[in-house]
Amino acid sequence: MIVRKFGGTSMGSVESLAAVCRIVKSHKGKQIIVVSAMSGVTDTLLAATHAALAGKRTKVKKVIADLLIQHVETLQSTVKDKKIQTETINYFEKVLAGLSGFLKAIEELGELSVRSRNTIMAVGERLSAKMLAAILTESGSSSEQLDFEKAVPRTFKKADHEFYIATEKIFAKRVRNVIAKKKIPVVTGYFGWVPGGMLDSVGRGYSDYCAALIAAGVGAKSLEIWTDVSGIFTADPRKIKKAQIIHQISSEAAAELAHFGAKVIHPQSIHPAIRAKVPVWIKNTFAPKDRGTEIRHKIENPKQVMTSITSKKGVTSINIASFRMLLQYGFLAKIFNVFAKYEIPIDVVSTSEVSVSVTIEDDYDSKLPEIIKELRPVSKITVYPKKAIVCLVGMGIHRRRGVAGEVFAALGKAGISIDQISQGASEINITFVLDEKDADRAVALLHKKFFENGYR
Ligand code: ADP
Ligand code: ASP
Ligand code: MG
Protein backbone atom coordinates (compact mmCIF):
# COMPACT_ATOMS: atom_id res chain seq x y z
CA MET A 1 0.00 0.00 0.00
CA ILE A 2 1.33 3.41 -0.92
CA VAL A 3 0.17 6.90 0.05
CA ARG A 4 0.26 9.63 -2.59
CA LYS A 5 -0.37 13.27 -1.86
CA PHE A 6 -1.14 15.76 -4.65
CA GLY A 7 -0.49 19.46 -4.00
CA GLY A 8 -2.44 22.56 -5.03
CA THR A 9 -0.98 22.95 -8.52
CA SER A 10 -1.53 19.26 -9.27
CA MET A 11 -5.20 19.75 -8.36
CA GLY A 12 -5.40 23.16 -10.02
CA SER A 13 -6.56 22.63 -13.62
CA VAL A 14 -8.26 20.22 -16.02
CA GLU A 15 -4.87 19.30 -17.53
CA SER A 16 -3.16 18.72 -14.19
CA LEU A 17 -6.09 16.61 -12.96
CA ALA A 18 -5.71 14.47 -16.08
CA ALA A 19 -2.04 14.02 -15.17
CA VAL A 20 -3.04 13.03 -11.62
CA CYS A 21 -5.45 10.47 -13.06
CA ARG A 22 -2.71 8.92 -15.18
CA ILE A 23 -0.40 8.67 -12.16
CA VAL A 24 -3.10 7.01 -10.05
CA LYS A 25 -3.80 4.52 -12.83
CA SER A 26 -0.12 3.68 -13.27
CA HIS A 27 -0.07 1.96 -9.87
CA LYS A 28 -1.62 -1.46 -9.83
CA GLY A 29 -1.44 -2.12 -6.08
CA LYS A 30 -3.39 -0.52 -3.26
CA GLN A 31 -3.09 3.22 -2.86
CA ILE A 32 -4.44 6.04 -0.74
CA ILE A 33 -4.73 9.50 -2.30
CA VAL A 34 -4.48 12.65 -0.21
CA VAL A 35 -5.20 16.02 -1.79
CA SER A 36 -4.70 19.75 -1.23
CA ALA A 37 -7.26 22.31 -2.24
CA MET A 38 -7.06 23.54 -5.88
CA SER A 39 -4.23 26.09 -5.99
CA GLY A 40 -5.21 29.48 -4.61
CA VAL A 41 -8.39 28.23 -2.93
CA THR A 42 -7.04 28.19 0.65
CA ASP A 43 -5.80 31.78 0.17
CA THR A 44 -9.23 32.75 -1.17
CA LEU A 45 -10.98 31.15 1.82
CA LEU A 46 -8.76 32.97 4.30
CA ALA A 47 -9.31 36.25 2.44
CA ALA A 48 -13.07 35.62 2.61
CA THR A 49 -12.93 35.39 6.41
CA HIS A 50 -11.23 38.81 6.50
CA ALA A 51 -13.82 40.22 4.11
CA ALA A 52 -16.62 38.85 6.33
CA LEU A 53 -15.02 40.38 9.42
CA ALA A 54 -14.84 43.71 7.60
CA GLY A 55 -18.53 43.42 6.68
CA LYS A 56 -17.80 43.25 2.93
CA ARG A 57 -20.86 41.18 2.02
CA THR A 58 -20.64 41.66 -1.75
CA LYS A 59 -17.06 40.43 -1.79
CA VAL A 60 -17.97 37.37 0.29
CA LYS A 61 -20.85 36.52 -2.05
CA LYS A 62 -18.56 36.84 -5.08
CA VAL A 63 -15.96 34.53 -3.51
CA ILE A 64 -18.56 31.83 -2.96
CA ALA A 65 -20.02 32.20 -6.45
CA ASP A 66 -16.53 32.06 -8.01
CA LEU A 67 -15.58 28.95 -6.03
CA LEU A 68 -18.71 27.20 -7.26
CA ILE A 69 -18.03 28.17 -10.89
CA GLN A 70 -14.36 27.10 -10.66
CA HIS A 71 -15.19 23.65 -9.29
CA VAL A 72 -18.25 23.03 -11.47
CA GLU A 73 -16.46 24.06 -14.67
CA THR A 74 -13.47 21.86 -13.89
CA LEU A 75 -15.77 18.95 -13.10
CA GLN A 76 -17.84 19.39 -16.25
CA SER A 77 -14.73 19.42 -18.41
CA THR A 78 -13.58 16.11 -16.98
CA VAL A 79 -16.67 14.11 -15.96
CA LYS A 80 -19.33 13.35 -18.55
CA ASP A 81 -21.45 10.84 -16.58
CA LYS A 82 -24.61 12.78 -15.64
CA LYS A 83 -25.26 10.86 -12.41
CA ILE A 84 -21.75 11.45 -11.06
CA GLN A 85 -21.90 15.06 -12.25
CA THR A 86 -25.19 15.83 -10.49
CA GLU A 87 -24.21 14.12 -7.25
CA THR A 88 -20.88 15.98 -7.17
CA ILE A 89 -22.38 19.38 -8.00
CA ASN A 90 -25.03 18.88 -5.30
CA TYR A 91 -22.20 18.26 -2.86
CA PHE A 92 -20.33 21.42 -3.97
CA GLU A 93 -23.53 23.45 -3.48
CA LYS A 94 -24.18 21.98 -0.04
CA VAL A 95 -20.61 22.66 1.16
CA LEU A 96 -20.63 26.20 -0.23
CA ALA A 97 -24.04 26.94 1.31
CA GLY A 98 -22.53 25.87 4.64
CA LEU A 99 -19.56 28.17 4.00
CA SER A 100 -21.91 31.05 3.24
CA GLY A 101 -23.70 30.48 6.57
CA PHE A 102 -20.42 30.47 8.49
CA LEU A 103 -19.21 33.66 6.83
CA LYS A 104 -22.53 35.37 7.54
CA ALA A 105 -22.24 34.43 11.23
CA ILE A 106 -18.70 35.82 11.34
CA GLU A 107 -19.90 39.07 9.82
CA GLU A 108 -22.77 39.36 12.31
CA LEU A 109 -20.67 38.47 15.36
CA GLY A 110 -17.70 40.50 14.20
CA GLU A 111 -15.34 37.78 15.42
CA LEU A 112 -13.69 34.64 14.10
CA SER A 113 -13.30 31.66 16.41
CA VAL A 114 -10.63 29.01 15.85
CA ARG A 115 -13.42 26.53 15.26
CA SER A 116 -15.06 28.51 12.48
CA ARG A 117 -11.73 29.22 10.81
CA ASN A 118 -11.02 25.46 10.83
CA THR A 119 -14.37 24.71 9.23
CA ILE A 120 -13.83 27.39 6.58
CA MET A 121 -10.30 26.26 5.67
CA ALA A 122 -11.47 22.65 5.31
CA VAL A 123 -13.79 23.65 2.44
CA GLY A 124 -10.95 23.74 -0.12
CA GLU A 125 -9.86 20.16 0.49
CA ARG A 126 -13.44 18.88 0.84
CA LEU A 127 -14.29 20.21 -2.63
CA SER A 128 -11.09 19.06 -4.33
CA ALA A 129 -11.23 15.54 -2.82
CA LYS A 130 -14.85 15.12 -3.92
CA MET A 131 -13.92 16.28 -7.41
CA LEU A 132 -10.95 13.95 -7.82
CA ALA A 133 -12.98 11.00 -6.50
CA ALA A 134 -15.60 11.75 -9.20
CA ILE A 135 -12.98 12.06 -11.94
CA LEU A 136 -11.28 8.81 -10.95
CA THR A 137 -14.58 6.95 -10.69
CA GLU A 138 -15.66 8.13 -14.14
CA SER A 139 -12.33 6.96 -15.54
CA GLY A 140 -12.94 3.47 -14.19
CA SER A 141 -11.02 3.58 -10.88
CA SER A 142 -13.81 3.42 -8.32
CA SER A 143 -12.98 5.99 -5.64
CA GLU A 144 -14.55 7.59 -2.58
CA GLN A 145 -13.98 10.97 -0.99
CA LEU A 146 -13.00 10.66 2.65
CA ASP A 147 -13.64 13.81 4.65
CA PHE A 148 -11.37 14.21 7.68
CA GLU A 149 -12.78 17.57 8.71
CA LYS A 150 -14.27 16.03 11.85
CA ALA A 151 -12.06 12.96 12.01
CA VAL A 152 -10.41 13.66 15.34
CA PRO A 153 -12.41 13.84 18.60
CA ARG A 154 -12.48 17.17 20.42
CA THR A 155 -11.19 15.61 23.65
CA PHE A 156 -7.52 16.44 23.04
CA LYS A 157 -6.31 19.66 24.63
CA LYS A 158 -2.86 19.80 23.06
CA ALA A 159 -1.46 18.97 19.61
CA ASP A 160 1.28 16.84 21.17
CA HIS A 161 2.82 13.46 20.40
CA GLU A 162 -0.06 11.58 22.01
CA PHE A 163 -2.57 13.49 19.88
CA TYR A 164 -0.76 12.62 16.66
CA ILE A 165 -0.34 8.94 17.54
CA ALA A 166 -4.09 8.71 18.23
CA THR A 167 -4.77 10.60 14.99
CA GLU A 168 -2.67 8.16 12.95
CA LYS A 169 -4.76 5.25 14.25
CA ILE A 170 -8.07 6.95 13.52
CA PHE A 171 -6.94 7.82 9.98
CA ALA A 172 -5.71 4.28 9.32
CA LYS A 173 -9.02 2.78 10.38
CA ARG A 174 -11.02 5.11 8.16
CA VAL A 175 -8.94 4.57 5.03
CA ARG A 176 -8.98 0.80 5.55
CA ASN A 177 -12.80 0.84 5.63
CA VAL A 178 -12.83 2.37 2.15
CA ILE A 179 -10.15 0.03 0.80
CA ALA A 180 -12.21 -2.93 2.11
CA LYS A 181 -14.95 -1.79 -0.29
CA LYS A 182 -12.38 -2.08 -3.13
CA LYS A 183 -12.37 1.66 -3.62
CA ILE A 184 -9.51 4.15 -3.68
CA PRO A 185 -9.82 6.56 -0.74
CA VAL A 186 -9.38 10.19 -1.79
CA VAL A 187 -8.71 11.91 1.50
CA THR A 188 -9.09 15.63 2.25
CA GLY A 189 -5.55 16.74 3.10
CA TYR A 190 -7.16 18.60 5.94
CA PHE A 191 -8.01 17.19 9.31
CA GLY A 192 -9.85 18.53 12.29
CA TRP A 193 -10.14 18.92 15.18
CA VAL A 194 -6.59 20.13 15.86
CA PRO A 195 -6.20 21.69 19.33
CA GLY A 196 -5.15 25.32 18.85
CA GLY A 197 -6.42 25.31 15.26
CA MET A 198 -4.86 24.02 12.06
CA LEU A 199 -3.25 27.32 11.11
CA ASP A 200 -1.44 27.89 14.41
CA SER A 201 -0.67 24.29 15.41
CA VAL A 202 0.32 22.90 12.00
CA GLY A 203 0.48 25.85 9.58
CA ARG A 204 0.08 26.18 5.82
CA GLY A 205 1.07 23.19 3.74
CA TYR A 206 -0.71 20.94 6.26
CA SER A 207 -1.78 18.37 3.68
CA ASP A 208 1.80 16.97 3.59
CA TYR A 209 1.47 16.35 7.29
CA CYS A 210 -1.93 14.73 6.92
CA ALA A 211 -0.48 12.36 4.29
CA ALA A 212 2.49 11.50 6.52
CA LEU A 213 0.20 10.66 9.45
CA ILE A 214 -1.84 8.36 7.21
CA ALA A 215 1.33 6.74 5.81
CA ALA A 216 2.59 6.10 9.35
CA GLY A 217 -0.83 4.85 10.49
CA VAL A 218 -1.17 2.23 7.75
CA GLY A 219 2.56 1.39 7.66
CA ALA A 220 2.70 2.33 3.97
CA LYS A 221 5.39 0.99 1.65
CA SER A 222 6.13 4.57 0.63
CA LEU A 223 4.80 8.09 0.81
CA GLU A 224 4.88 10.09 -2.43
CA ILE A 225 4.48 13.86 -2.31
CA TRP A 226 3.50 14.92 -5.86
CA THR A 227 4.16 18.56 -6.61
CA ASP A 228 5.12 20.93 -9.45
CA VAL A 229 8.91 20.45 -9.38
CA SER A 230 10.96 17.26 -9.84
CA GLY A 231 12.12 17.01 -6.23
CA ILE A 232 14.18 18.98 -3.74
CA PHE A 233 16.81 21.13 -5.43
CA THR A 234 19.97 22.86 -4.24
CA ALA A 235 17.84 26.05 -4.15
CA ASP A 236 14.30 27.01 -5.13
CA PRO A 237 14.38 26.11 -8.87
CA ARG A 238 11.91 28.91 -9.61
CA LYS A 239 14.38 31.48 -8.36
CA ILE A 240 17.78 29.96 -9.17
CA LYS A 241 17.96 28.72 -12.74
CA LYS A 242 21.09 26.64 -12.13
CA ALA A 243 19.64 24.80 -9.11
CA GLN A 244 20.40 21.07 -9.27
CA ILE A 245 18.24 18.15 -8.20
CA ILE A 246 19.17 16.29 -5.01
CA HIS A 247 18.46 12.58 -5.44
CA GLN A 248 18.72 11.62 -1.79
CA ILE A 249 18.45 13.77 1.28
CA SER A 250 18.37 12.95 4.99
CA SER A 251 15.16 13.68 6.85
CA GLU A 252 17.11 16.00 9.14
CA ALA A 253 18.44 18.08 6.23
CA ALA A 254 14.99 18.15 4.57
CA ALA A 255 13.42 19.33 7.83
CA GLU A 256 15.99 22.15 8.17
CA LEU A 257 15.29 23.30 4.62
CA ALA A 258 11.53 23.16 5.11
CA HIS A 259 11.76 25.06 8.38
CA PHE A 260 13.81 27.83 6.83
CA GLY A 261 11.60 28.51 3.86
CA ALA A 262 11.84 25.75 1.24
CA LYS A 263 8.11 25.22 0.99
CA VAL A 264 8.42 22.13 -1.18
CA ILE A 265 7.61 20.16 1.96
CA HIS A 266 5.97 21.04 5.26
CA PRO A 267 8.59 21.11 8.06
CA GLN A 268 6.89 18.71 10.46
CA SER A 269 5.45 16.48 7.79
CA ILE A 270 8.27 14.04 7.41
CA HIS A 271 8.61 13.02 11.05
CA PRO A 272 5.63 10.64 11.36
CA ALA A 273 6.63 8.88 8.13
CA ILE A 274 10.31 8.67 9.02
CA ARG A 275 9.54 7.42 12.54
CA ALA A 276 7.41 4.68 11.00
CA LYS A 277 10.29 3.92 8.57
CA VAL A 278 8.22 4.85 5.53
CA PRO A 279 10.44 6.11 2.68
CA VAL A 280 9.29 9.51 1.40
CA TRP A 281 9.59 10.60 -2.23
CA ILE A 282 9.06 14.03 -3.75
CA LYS A 283 7.81 13.61 -7.34
CA ASN A 284 6.69 15.87 -10.18
CA THR A 285 3.08 15.49 -11.39
CA PHE A 286 4.07 17.16 -14.66
CA ALA A 287 7.13 14.96 -15.26
CA PRO A 288 6.22 11.67 -13.54
CA LYS A 289 9.13 9.78 -15.13
CA ASP A 290 11.68 12.02 -13.39
CA ARG A 291 13.28 10.14 -10.54
CA GLY A 292 12.49 12.71 -7.84
CA THR A 293 14.05 13.05 -4.40
CA GLU A 294 14.10 10.34 -1.79
CA ILE A 295 14.05 11.46 1.83
CA ARG A 296 15.75 8.87 4.00
CA HIS A 297 16.15 8.58 7.71
CA LYS A 298 19.93 8.77 7.44
CA ILE A 299 22.49 9.10 4.70
CA GLU A 300 25.85 7.62 5.59
CA ASN A 301 28.85 9.52 4.30
CA PRO A 302 27.11 11.82 1.86
CA LYS A 303 29.34 12.53 -1.13
CA GLN A 304 28.68 16.24 -1.17
CA VAL A 305 29.56 18.81 1.46
CA MET A 306 26.68 21.13 0.63
CA THR A 307 23.08 20.08 0.14
CA SER A 308 20.91 23.13 -0.42
CA ILE A 309 20.34 26.79 0.36
CA THR A 310 17.09 28.45 1.32
CA SER A 311 15.79 31.75 2.64
CA LYS A 312 12.89 32.97 4.70
CA LYS A 313 11.75 36.57 4.50
CA GLY A 314 9.39 38.43 6.83
CA VAL A 315 11.55 38.10 9.91
CA THR A 316 12.10 40.46 12.85
CA SER A 317 15.33 40.37 14.82
CA ILE A 318 15.37 41.36 18.50
CA ASN A 319 18.51 42.16 20.39
CA ILE A 320 18.30 41.82 24.17
CA ALA A 321 21.28 43.24 26.04
CA SER A 322 21.77 42.43 29.69
CA PHE A 323 22.17 45.46 32.00
CA ARG A 324 24.66 43.61 34.10
CA MET A 325 26.90 43.37 31.05
CA LEU A 326 27.19 39.63 31.26
CA LEU A 327 24.81 36.82 30.58
CA GLN A 328 24.60 35.59 34.11
CA TYR A 329 22.97 32.34 35.14
CA GLY A 330 19.24 32.23 34.37
CA PHE A 331 19.19 35.17 31.97
CA LEU A 332 18.65 33.05 28.84
CA ALA A 333 15.99 30.98 30.59
CA LYS A 334 14.14 34.15 31.52
CA ILE A 335 14.18 35.37 27.92
CA PHE A 336 12.97 32.07 26.48
CA ASN A 337 10.25 31.80 29.11
CA VAL A 338 8.82 35.16 28.12
CA PHE A 339 8.67 34.12 24.43
CA ALA A 340 7.14 30.76 25.44
CA LYS A 341 4.50 32.51 27.55
CA TYR A 342 3.30 34.43 24.48
CA GLU A 343 3.65 31.29 22.29
CA ILE A 344 6.13 32.90 19.92
CA PRO A 345 8.50 30.44 18.23
CA ILE A 346 12.10 31.61 18.00
CA ASP A 347 13.97 30.64 14.82
CA VAL A 348 17.57 31.74 15.22
CA VAL A 349 19.42 32.48 18.46
CA SER A 350 22.88 33.89 18.81
CA THR A 351 24.63 35.13 21.89
CA SER A 352 27.54 37.42 22.60
CA GLU A 353 29.06 38.21 25.96
CA VAL A 354 26.59 40.98 26.66
CA SER A 355 23.55 40.28 24.53
CA VAL A 356 21.27 37.73 22.95
CA SER A 357 19.71 38.10 19.51
CA VAL A 358 16.65 36.13 18.51
CA THR A 359 14.50 36.15 15.38
CA ILE A 360 10.75 35.68 15.10
CA GLU A 361 8.41 35.65 12.10
CA ASP A 362 6.89 39.10 11.66
CA ASP A 363 3.38 37.60 11.99
CA TYR A 364 4.10 37.71 15.72
CA ASP A 365 5.14 41.38 15.76
CA SER A 366 1.84 42.40 17.36
CA LYS A 367 2.87 40.55 20.52
CA LEU A 368 6.19 42.42 20.73
CA PRO A 369 5.04 45.31 22.99
CA GLU A 370 4.12 42.77 25.72
CA ILE A 371 7.47 41.02 25.38
CA ILE A 372 9.35 44.31 25.59
CA LYS A 373 7.37 45.32 28.67
CA GLU A 374 8.35 42.11 30.43
CA LEU A 375 12.02 42.14 29.47
CA ARG A 376 12.70 45.83 29.84
CA PRO A 377 13.35 45.77 33.61
CA VAL A 378 16.31 43.43 33.08
CA SER A 379 17.59 44.43 29.66
CA LYS A 380 17.87 46.93 26.84
CA ILE A 381 15.88 45.86 23.79
CA THR A 382 16.38 46.85 20.17
CA VAL A 383 14.03 45.62 17.43
CA TYR A 384 15.16 45.28 13.80
CA PRO A 385 12.29 44.65 11.35
CA LYS A 386 12.49 43.59 7.66
CA LYS A 387 15.11 40.90 8.09
CA ALA A 388 15.54 37.54 6.39
CA ILE A 389 17.10 34.24 7.37
CA VAL A 390 19.36 32.48 4.90
CA CYS A 391 20.15 28.86 5.72
CA LEU A 392 22.89 26.81 4.13
CA VAL A 393 22.28 23.11 4.73
CA GLY A 394 25.02 20.58 4.15
CA MET A 395 24.90 16.93 5.08
CA GLY A 396 28.70 16.97 4.91
CA ILE A 397 29.29 20.51 6.19
CA HIS A 398 31.05 19.22 9.32
CA ARG A 399 33.86 17.90 7.11
CA ARG A 400 34.66 21.36 5.80
CA ARG A 401 36.30 23.91 8.07
CA GLY A 402 35.77 27.63 7.77
CA VAL A 403 32.50 27.68 5.85
CA ALA A 404 31.22 30.57 7.99
CA GLY A 405 34.33 32.57 7.10
CA GLU A 406 33.80 31.88 3.40
CA VAL A 407 30.20 33.09 3.67
CA PHE A 408 31.29 36.30 5.42
CA ALA A 409 33.96 36.95 2.82
CA ALA A 410 31.69 36.31 -0.17
CA LEU A 411 28.85 38.46 1.12
CA GLY A 412 31.19 41.16 2.42
CA LYS A 413 32.73 41.49 -1.04
CA ALA A 414 29.26 42.11 -2.45
CA GLY A 415 28.52 44.73 0.21
CA ILE A 416 26.02 42.58 2.09
CA SER A 417 26.40 42.60 5.85
CA ILE A 418 25.42 39.78 8.17
CA ASP A 419 23.72 40.65 11.47
CA GLN A 420 23.65 37.27 13.14
CA ILE A 421 25.13 33.86 12.49
CA SER A 422 24.36 30.54 14.09
CA GLN A 423 25.55 27.02 13.47
CA GLY A 424 23.24 24.18 14.54
CA ALA A 425 24.59 21.65 17.03
CA SER A 426 23.85 18.93 14.49
CA GLU A 427 26.44 20.64 12.28
CA ILE A 428 24.36 20.32 9.17
CA ASN A 429 23.48 23.96 8.79
CA ILE A 430 24.79 27.48 8.97
CA THR A 431 22.12 30.08 9.40
CA PHE A 432 22.51 33.81 9.14
CA VAL A 433 20.31 36.83 9.43
CA LEU A 434 20.56 39.80 7.06
CA ASP A 435 18.45 42.60 5.59
CA GLU A 436 15.43 41.30 3.73
CA LYS A 437 16.33 43.38 0.66
CA ASP A 438 19.65 41.50 0.36
CA ALA A 439 18.23 37.96 0.75
CA ASP A 440 17.70 37.03 -2.92
CA ARG A 441 21.10 38.40 -3.92
CA ALA A 442 22.79 36.54 -1.06
CA VAL A 443 21.15 33.24 -2.03
CA ALA A 444 22.12 33.66 -5.71
CA LEU A 445 25.68 34.56 -4.78
CA LEU A 446 26.17 31.71 -2.32
CA HIS A 447 24.52 29.23 -4.65
CA LYS A 448 27.02 30.21 -7.30
CA LYS A 449 29.90 29.88 -4.87
CA PHE A 450 28.95 26.62 -3.17
CA PHE A 451 26.92 24.75 -5.78
CA GLU A 452 27.87 25.87 -9.27
CA ASN A 453 31.63 25.56 -9.13
CA GLY A 454 32.18 21.96 -8.23
CA TYR A 455 32.40 22.78 -4.52
CA ARG A 456 29.56 20.41 -3.69
P1 ADP B 1 2.29 21.95 -3.48
O1 ADP B 1 1.16 22.88 -3.78
O2 ADP B 1 2.43 20.85 -4.47
O3 ADP B 1 2.29 21.48 -2.07
P2 ADP B 1 4.28 23.93 -2.85
O4 ADP B 1 4.04 25.22 -3.57
O5 ADP B 1 3.87 23.83 -1.43
O6 ADP B 1 3.60 22.79 -3.73
O7 ADP B 1 5.83 23.52 -2.96
C1 ADP B 1 6.45 23.43 -4.22
C2 ADP B 1 7.29 24.66 -4.46
O8 ADP B 1 8.36 24.71 -3.52
C3 ADP B 1 7.99 24.69 -5.79
O9 ADP B 1 7.16 25.20 -6.81
C4 ADP B 1 9.23 25.55 -5.54
O10 ADP B 1 9.10 26.85 -6.07
C5 ADP B 1 9.30 25.65 -4.02
N1 ADP B 1 10.65 25.38 -3.48
C6 ADP B 1 11.31 26.17 -2.59
N2 ADP B 1 12.53 25.70 -2.33
C7 ADP B 1 12.68 24.56 -3.04
C8 ADP B 1 13.73 23.60 -3.20
N3 ADP B 1 14.89 23.71 -2.55
N4 ADP B 1 13.52 22.55 -4.02
C9 ADP B 1 12.35 22.42 -4.69
N5 ADP B 1 11.32 23.28 -4.59
C10 ADP B 1 11.47 24.35 -3.79
N1 ASP C 1 -4.24 23.92 0.84
C1 ASP C 1 -3.41 24.11 2.00
C2 ASP C 1 -2.50 25.31 1.86
O1 ASP C 1 -2.55 26.00 0.87
C3 ASP C 1 -2.67 22.88 2.38
C4 ASP C 1 -1.59 22.41 1.44
O2 ASP C 1 -1.52 22.85 0.28
O3 ASP C 1 -0.79 21.55 1.84
O4 ASP C 1 -1.76 25.60 2.78
MG1 MG D 1 2.86 22.38 -0.17
mmCIF file of C-alpha atoms in Angstrom, residues 3 39 64 86 126 130 144 162 166 169 173 178 231 263 317 345 386 402 434:
data_model
loop_
_atom_site.group_PDB
_atom_site.id
_atom_site.type_symbol
_atom_site.label_atom_id
_atom_site.label_comp_id
_atom_site.label_asym_id
_atom_site.label_seq_id
_atom_site.Cartn_x
_atom_site.Cartn_y
_atom_site.Cartn_z
ATOM 1 C CA VAL A 3 0.174 6.903 0.052
ATOM 2 C CA SER A 39 -4.227 26.091 -5.991
ATOM 3 C CA ILE A 64 -18.565 31.833 -2.958
ATOM 4 C CA THR A 86 -25.191 15.831 -10.489
ATOM 5 C CA ARG A 126 -13.437 18.879 0.841
ATOM 6 C CA LYS A 130 -14.847 15.123 -3.925
ATOM 7 C CA GLU A 144 -14.551 7.592 -2.584
ATOM 8 C CA GLU A 162 -0.062 11.578 22.013
ATOM 9 C CA ALA A 166 -4.087 8.709 18.227
ATOM 10 C CA LYS A 169 -4.758 5.245 14.247
ATOM 11 C CA LYS A 173 -9.023 2.778 10.381
ATOM 12 C CA VAL A 178 -12.828 2.370 2.152
ATOM 13 C CA GLY A 231 12.116 17.005 -6.226
ATOM 14 C CA LYS A 263 8.109 25.217 0.990
ATOM 15 C CA SER A 317 15.327 40.370 14.822
ATOM 16 C CA PRO A 345 8.502 30.444 18.233
ATOM 17 C CA LYS A 386 12.488 43.595 7.659
ATOM 18 C CA GLY A 402 35.766 27.632 7.774
ATOM 19 C CA LEU A 434 20.560 39.798 7.061
#
